[in-house]
mmCIF file of C-alpha atoms in Angstrom:
data_model
loop_
_atom_site.group_PDB
_atom_site.id
_atom_site.type_symbol
_atom_site.label_atom_id
_atom_site.label_comp_id
_atom_site.label_asym_id
_atom_site.label_seq_id
_atom_site.Cartn_x
_atom_site.Cartn_y
_atom_site.Cartn_z
ATOM 1 C CA ARG S 1 -19.536 -3.397 34.679
ATOM 2 C CA ILE S 2 -16.858 -4.018 32.056
ATOM 3 C CA ASN S 3 -18.085 -7.572 31.519
ATOM 4 C CA ASP S 4 -21.648 -6.322 31.013
ATOM 5 C CA LEU S 5 -20.479 -3.799 28.421
ATOM 6 C CA PHE S 6 -18.472 -6.500 26.655
ATOM 7 C CA VAL S 7 -21.485 -8.834 26.538
ATOM 8 C CA GLN S 8 -23.672 -6.007 25.229
ATOM 9 C CA LYS S 9 -21.226 -5.141 22.459
ATOM 10 C CA CYS S 10 -20.925 -8.803 21.477
ATOM 11 C CA ARG S 11 -24.700 -9.088 21.206
ATOM 12 C CA GLU S 12 -24.878 -5.935 19.077
ATOM 13 C CA ASN S 13 -22.155 -7.205 16.766
ATOM 14 C CA ARG S 14 -23.856 -10.596 16.536
ATOM 15 C CA LYS S 15 -27.145 -8.955 15.543
ATOM 16 C CA VAL S 16 -25.414 -6.923 12.855
ATOM 17 C CA GLU S 17 -23.589 -9.970 11.503
ATOM 18 C CA LEU S 18 -26.737 -12.115 11.589
ATOM 19 C CA GLY S 19 -28.666 -9.420 9.753
ATOM 20 C CA ALA S 20 -26.053 -9.295 6.987
ATOM 21 C CA ILE S 21 -25.991 -13.106 6.767
ATOM 22 C CA VAL S 22 -29.801 -13.278 6.532
ATOM 23 C CA VAL S 23 -29.873 -10.683 3.747
ATOM 24 C CA ARG S 24 -27.107 -12.469 1.837
ATOM 25 C CA THR S 25 -28.859 -15.831 2.251
ATOM 26 C CA ASN S 26 -32.197 -14.427 1.090
ATOM 27 C CA ILE S 27 -30.585 -12.925 -2.006
ATOM 28 C CA ASP S 28 -28.815 -16.198 -2.809
ATOM 29 C CA ARG S 29 -32.012 -18.233 -2.325
ATOM 30 C CA LEU S 30 -34.119 -15.844 -4.400
ATOM 31 C CA THR S 31 -32.712 -17.032 -7.714
ATOM 32 C CA SER S 32 -33.255 -20.668 -6.720
ATOM 33 C CA TRP S 33 -36.942 -19.973 -6.074
ATOM 34 C CA LEU S 34 -37.578 -17.926 -9.217
ATOM 35 C CA GLY S 35 -37.553 -20.960 -11.520
ATOM 36 C CA PRO S 36 -40.139 -23.004 -9.556
ATOM 37 C CA LEU S 37 -42.217 -19.849 -9.100
ATOM 38 C CA PHE S 38 -42.444 -19.160 -12.847
ATOM 39 C CA ILE S 39 -43.120 -22.834 -13.573
ATOM 40 C CA GLY S 40 -45.925 -22.861 -11.023
ATOM 41 C CA LEU S 41 -47.466 -19.710 -12.463
ATOM 42 C CA TYR S 42 -47.276 -21.142 -15.966
ATOM 43 C CA LEU S 43 -48.968 -24.360 -14.826
ATOM 44 C CA MET S 44 -51.745 -22.439 -13.119
ATOM 45 C CA ILE S 45 -52.383 -20.242 -16.149
ATOM 46 C CA GLN S 46 -51.889 -22.668 -19.070
ATOM 47 C CA ALA S 47 -52.953 -26.031 -17.627
ATOM 48 C CA PRO S 48 -56.677 -25.328 -18.182
ATOM 49 C CA THR S 49 -55.998 -24.507 -21.832
ATOM 50 C CA VAL S 50 -54.344 -27.907 -22.284
ATOM 51 C CA PHE S 51 -57.388 -29.695 -20.851
ATOM 52 C CA SER S 52 -59.706 -27.599 -23.021
ATOM 53 C CA GLY S 53 -57.676 -28.447 -26.123
ATOM 54 C CA ASN S 54 -56.715 -24.873 -26.927
ATOM 55 C CA LEU S 55 -53.020 -25.635 -26.263
ATOM 56 C CA GLN S 56 -51.225 -28.720 -27.483
ATOM 57 C CA LEU S 57 -49.552 -30.905 -24.864
ATOM 58 C CA GLY S 58 -46.213 -30.879 -26.742
ATOM 59 C CA THR S 59 -46.142 -27.094 -26.830
ATOM 60 C CA PHE S 60 -47.018 -27.007 -23.146
ATOM 61 C CA LEU S 61 -44.213 -29.407 -22.155
ATOM 62 C CA ALA S 62 -41.697 -27.687 -24.428
ATOM 63 C CA THR S 63 -42.485 -24.335 -22.835
ATOM 64 C CA LEU S 64 -42.029 -25.833 -19.362
ATOM 65 C CA SER S 65 -38.615 -27.187 -20.429
ATOM 66 C CA VAL S 66 -37.606 -23.758 -21.806
ATOM 67 C CA ILE S 67 -38.668 -22.013 -18.573
ATOM 68 C CA LYS S 68 -36.684 -24.541 -16.535
ATOM 69 C CA GLU S 69 -33.549 -24.034 -18.632
ATOM 70 C CA MET S 70 -33.910 -20.251 -18.506
ATOM 71 C CA SER S 71 -34.287 -20.250 -14.727
ATOM 72 C CA SER S 72 -31.207 -22.447 -14.370
ATOM 73 C CA ASP S 73 -29.181 -20.180 -16.683
ATOM 74 C CA PHE S 74 -30.438 -17.118 -14.818
ATOM 75 C CA GLU S 75 -29.342 -18.599 -11.493
ATOM 76 C CA ASP S 76 -25.849 -19.369 -12.810
ATOM 77 C CA GLY S 77 -25.556 -15.938 -14.394
ATOM 78 C CA TYR S 78 -26.689 -14.232 -11.209
ATOM 79 C CA LYS S 79 -24.094 -16.071 -9.125
ATOM 80 C CA LYS S 80 -21.350 -15.099 -11.568
ATOM 81 C CA LEU S 81 -22.562 -11.500 -11.537
ATOM 82 C CA MET S 82 -22.404 -11.440 -7.726
ATOM 83 C CA ARG S 83 -18.844 -12.781 -7.852
ATOM 84 C CA VAL S 84 -17.883 -10.020 -10.254
ATOM 85 C CA ALA S 85 -19.604 -7.416 -8.057
ATOM 86 C CA GLN S 86 -17.611 -8.608 -5.026
ATOM 87 C CA VAL S 87 -14.290 -7.885 -6.736
ATOM 88 C CA ILE S 88 -15.259 -4.557 -8.327
ATOM 89 C CA VAL S 89 -14.409 -2.504 -5.241
ATOM 90 C CA PRO S 90 -10.991 -4.165 -4.685
ATOM 91 C CA LEU S 91 -10.241 -3.863 -8.407
ATOM 92 C CA ARG S 92 -11.190 -0.197 -8.338
ATOM 93 C CA SER S 93 -8.902 0.415 -5.360
ATOM 94 C CA LEU S 94 -6.116 -1.557 -7.045
ATOM 95 C CA THR S 95 -6.549 0.425 -10.269
ATOM 96 C CA VAL S 96 -6.319 3.711 -8.373
ATOM 97 C CA PHE S 97 -3.232 2.446 -6.533
ATOM 98 C CA LEU S 98 -1.472 1.316 -9.708
ATOM 99 C CA ASN S 99 -2.144 4.682 -11.371
ATOM 100 C CA MET S 100 -0.886 6.808 -8.490
ATOM 101 C CA GLU S 101 2.017 9.118 -9.125
ATOM 102 C CA THR S 102 5.333 7.526 -8.214
ATOM 103 C CA ASP S 103 8.645 9.012 -7.120
ATOM 104 C CA VAL S 104 10.695 7.086 -9.691
ATOM 105 C CA LEU S 105 11.758 10.231 -11.563
ATOM 106 C CA THR S 106 12.661 11.953 -8.291
ATOM 107 C CA TRP S 107 14.764 8.985 -7.213
ATOM 108 C CA LYS S 108 16.445 8.954 -10.610
ATOM 109 C CA ARG S 109 17.323 12.632 -10.296
ATOM 110 C CA VAL S 110 18.549 12.259 -6.702
ATOM 111 C CA ASN S 111 20.742 9.253 -7.504
ATOM 112 C CA ARG S 112 22.187 10.996 -10.542
ATOM 113 C CA VAL S 113 23.104 14.033 -8.414
ATOM 114 C CA ARG S 114 24.614 11.779 -5.727
ATOM 115 C CA TRP S 115 26.820 10.018 -8.255
ATOM 116 C CA GLU S 116 27.992 13.270 -9.866
ATOM 117 C CA LYS S 117 28.723 14.961 -6.545
ATOM 118 C CA THR S 118 30.472 11.878 -5.193
ATOM 119 C CA LYS S 119 32.695 11.810 -8.281
ATOM 120 C CA ASP S 120 33.503 15.507 -7.878
ATOM 121 C CA HIS S 121 34.338 15.088 -4.192
ATOM 122 C CA LEU S 122 36.545 12.103 -4.940
ATOM 123 C CA PHE S 123 38.478 14.194 -7.411
ATOM 124 C CA GLU S 124 38.911 16.938 -4.791
ATOM 125 C CA VAL S 125 40.160 14.409 -2.235
ATOM 126 C CA GLU S 126 42.589 13.030 -4.809
ATOM 127 C CA GLN S 127 43.966 16.475 -5.520
ATOM 128 C CA LEU S 128 44.167 17.246 -1.790
ATOM 129 C CA HIS S 129 46.320 14.229 -0.983
ATOM 130 C CA LYS S 130 48.332 14.265 -4.184
ATOM 131 C CA GLY S 131 50.926 16.643 -2.761
ATOM 132 C CA GLU S 132 51.219 14.654 0.442
ATOM 133 C CA ASP S 133 52.225 11.592 -1.590
ATOM 134 C CA ASN S 134 54.967 13.565 -3.412
ATOM 135 C CA GLY S 135 53.452 13.033 -6.811
ATOM 136 C CA SER S 136 53.017 9.312 -6.378
ATOM 137 C CA LYS S 137 50.406 7.790 -8.647
ATOM 138 C CA LYS S 138 49.230 5.525 -5.854
ATOM 139 C CA VAL S 139 46.771 7.999 -4.390
ATOM 140 C CA LYS S 140 44.210 6.514 -2.031
ATOM 141 C CA TYR S 141 40.616 7.578 -2.471
ATOM 142 C CA ARG S 142 39.705 8.561 1.056
ATOM 143 C CA ILE S 143 35.973 8.353 0.402
ATOM 144 C CA ASP S 144 35.176 8.509 4.111
ATOM 145 C CA GLU S 145 36.369 12.121 4.132
ATOM 146 C CA ILE S 146 33.448 13.212 1.926
ATOM 147 C CA PRO S 147 30.975 15.107 4.128
ATOM 148 C CA ILE S 148 27.210 14.829 4.251
ATOM 149 C CA GLU S 149 25.829 18.139 3.007
ATOM 150 C CA VAL S 150 22.523 19.925 3.430
ATOM 151 C CA GLN S 151 22.338 22.771 0.908
ATOM 152 C CA ASN S 152 19.609 25.413 1.333
ATOM 153 C CA VAL S 153 16.971 22.785 2.109
ATOM 154 C CA ALA S 154 13.354 23.816 2.564
ATOM 155 C CA LEU S 155 10.270 21.692 3.148
ATOM 156 C CA ASP S 156 6.611 22.543 2.610
ATOM 157 C CA SER S 157 3.609 20.654 3.962
ATOM 158 C CA LEU S 158 0.884 19.182 1.753
ATOM 159 C CA LEU S 159 -1.113 22.361 2.391
ATOM 160 C CA GLY S 160 1.737 24.489 1.080
ATOM 161 C CA GLU S 161 2.831 25.785 4.485
ATOM 162 C CA ARG S 162 6.564 26.181 5.047
ATOM 163 C CA ILE S 163 7.800 23.792 7.754
ATOM 164 C CA PHE S 164 11.396 24.991 7.661
ATOM 165 C CA GLY S 165 13.723 26.522 5.151
ATOM 166 C CA GLY S 166 17.262 27.691 4.491
ATOM 167 C CA LEU S 167 18.931 24.723 6.201
ATOM 168 C CA VAL S 168 22.666 24.555 5.522
ATOM 169 C CA ALA S 169 24.982 22.016 7.123
ATOM 170 C CA SER S 170 28.096 19.992 6.443
ATOM 171 C CA ILE S 171 28.530 16.893 8.611
ATOM 172 C CA ALA S 172 31.636 14.747 8.600
ATOM 173 C CA GLN S 173 31.186 11.005 8.385
ATOM 174 C CA GLY S 174 31.471 9.101 11.638
ATOM 175 C CA LYS S 175 30.223 11.987 13.774
ATOM 176 C CA PHE S 176 27.418 11.673 16.291
ATOM 177 C CA VAL S 177 24.937 14.477 15.668
ATOM 178 C CA VAL S 178 21.953 15.455 17.798
ATOM 179 C CA ILE S 179 19.013 17.388 16.356
ATOM 180 C CA GLN S 180 17.210 19.473 18.956
ATOM 181 C CA GLY S 181 14.035 21.501 18.668
ATOM 182 C CA GLU S 182 10.582 22.171 19.998
ATOM 183 C CA PRO S 183 7.742 19.711 19.287
ATOM 184 C CA GLY S 184 6.459 20.265 15.766
ATOM 185 C CA SER S 185 9.552 22.141 14.643
ATOM 186 C CA GLY S 186 10.376 19.565 11.948
ATOM 187 C CA LYS S 187 12.909 17.215 13.530
ATOM 188 C CA THR S 188 11.203 14.067 12.261
ATOM 189 C CA ALA S 189 10.618 15.685 8.870
ATOM 190 C CA LEU S 190 14.345 16.470 8.611
ATOM 191 C CA LEU S 191 15.270 12.883 9.479
ATOM 192 C CA GLU S 192 12.893 11.617 6.805
ATOM 193 C CA LEU S 193 14.566 13.944 4.315
ATOM 194 C CA LEU S 194 17.993 12.608 5.285
ATOM 195 C CA ALA S 195 16.675 9.042 4.903
ATOM 196 C CA HIS S 196 15.195 9.925 1.506
ATOM 197 C CA LYS S 197 11.739 8.849 2.642
ATOM 198 C CA THR S 198 10.595 12.272 1.471
ATOM 199 C CA PHE S 199 12.287 14.895 -0.679
ATOM 200 C CA PRO S 200 12.831 18.612 -0.046
ATOM 201 C CA SER S 201 10.716 21.290 -1.692
ATOM 202 C CA GLU S 202 13.869 23.329 -2.295
ATOM 203 C CA GLY S 203 17.583 22.671 -2.090
ATOM 204 C CA HIS S 204 19.560 19.436 -2.082
ATOM 205 C CA ILE S 205 20.747 16.825 0.402
ATOM 206 C CA PHE S 206 23.960 15.101 -0.576
ATOM 207 C CA ILE S 207 24.959 11.762 0.941
ATOM 208 C CA PRO S 208 27.884 9.868 -0.632
ATOM 209 C CA THR S 209 26.806 6.913 -2.694
ATOM 210 C CA HIS S 210 28.740 4.344 -0.644
ATOM 211 C CA LEU S 211 26.678 5.096 2.455
ATOM 212 C CA ARG S 212 23.477 3.244 3.251
ATOM 213 C CA ILE S 213 20.643 5.367 4.609
ATOM 214 C CA LEU S 214 18.356 3.963 7.278
ATOM 215 C CA LYS S 215 15.810 5.703 9.463
ATOM 216 C CA VAL S 216 14.858 3.864 12.638
ATOM 217 C CA SER S 217 11.322 4.792 13.593
ATOM 218 C CA ARG S 218 10.442 5.572 17.183
ATOM 219 C CA GLU S 219 7.347 3.351 16.835
ATOM 220 C CA PRO S 220 8.400 -0.255 17.578
ATOM 221 C CA VAL S 221 7.670 -2.960 15.044
ATOM 222 C CA MET S 222 7.252 -6.422 16.523
ATOM 223 C CA MET S 223 7.177 -9.497 14.326
ATOM 224 C CA ASN S 224 5.290 -12.659 15.187
ATOM 225 C CA LEU S 225 8.339 -14.068 16.936
ATOM 226 C CA THR S 226 9.592 -14.389 20.473
ATOM 227 C CA LEU S 227 11.101 -11.375 22.216
ATOM 228 C CA TRP S 228 14.612 -12.795 21.868
ATOM 229 C CA GLU S 229 14.103 -13.540 18.167
ATOM 230 C CA ASN S 230 12.890 -9.971 17.630
ATOM 231 C CA LEU S 231 15.935 -8.563 19.395
ATOM 232 C CA THR S 232 18.389 -10.761 17.496
ATOM 233 C CA PHE S 233 16.618 -10.759 14.127
ATOM 234 C CA GLY S 234 19.344 -8.733 12.451
ATOM 235 C CA LEU S 235 21.991 -11.236 13.542
ATOM 236 C CA GLN S 236 20.275 -14.257 12.045
#
């Protein structure tokens, strides 16, 4: 039964493809036949006038040459027009893509806030450990003590519906944190906010500038390599 369905679908697809090929071939051949068609019509209509002496032979031959050149130019122009028409849709899509709103300004604002907050936290850490070093000028910047902060973060959907709001958290570096919640409660959305794949509608997420942010998707991505090469790709 499955084989019969597969054969049927293949035949249907073949008919559709053959129909498109036939139409494309007919359109391409049309311009090649227009020149001979016009020349034949001109011969049928004007040849008797040449034999009767009402039309000079030179004028007749010159007109035939002009019709031939025009048909050749028309064929070349038509082919070029079809080539242009084939790229109009991709060019239109590319134009729309290139003119889409980007998140460059948002990234600029986020990075500026990260740098300022990191500098402030470094100063606090310096002041905190200054007394421990008995006034020594050799104060170590313990940058790993700067926490990851979520400050009154809220996220709205594209329809304007509130997914979650009022999130406040302070997470020390090096800690293993689990986010629990019901399906659809916004766990993935929160992880995307932490990875800066999206940005909150309200509030701020602060991650020290020396930390790299990476979100590992739950959907696997396999490259065109062997299983072992996929598993050890990061070590190569």
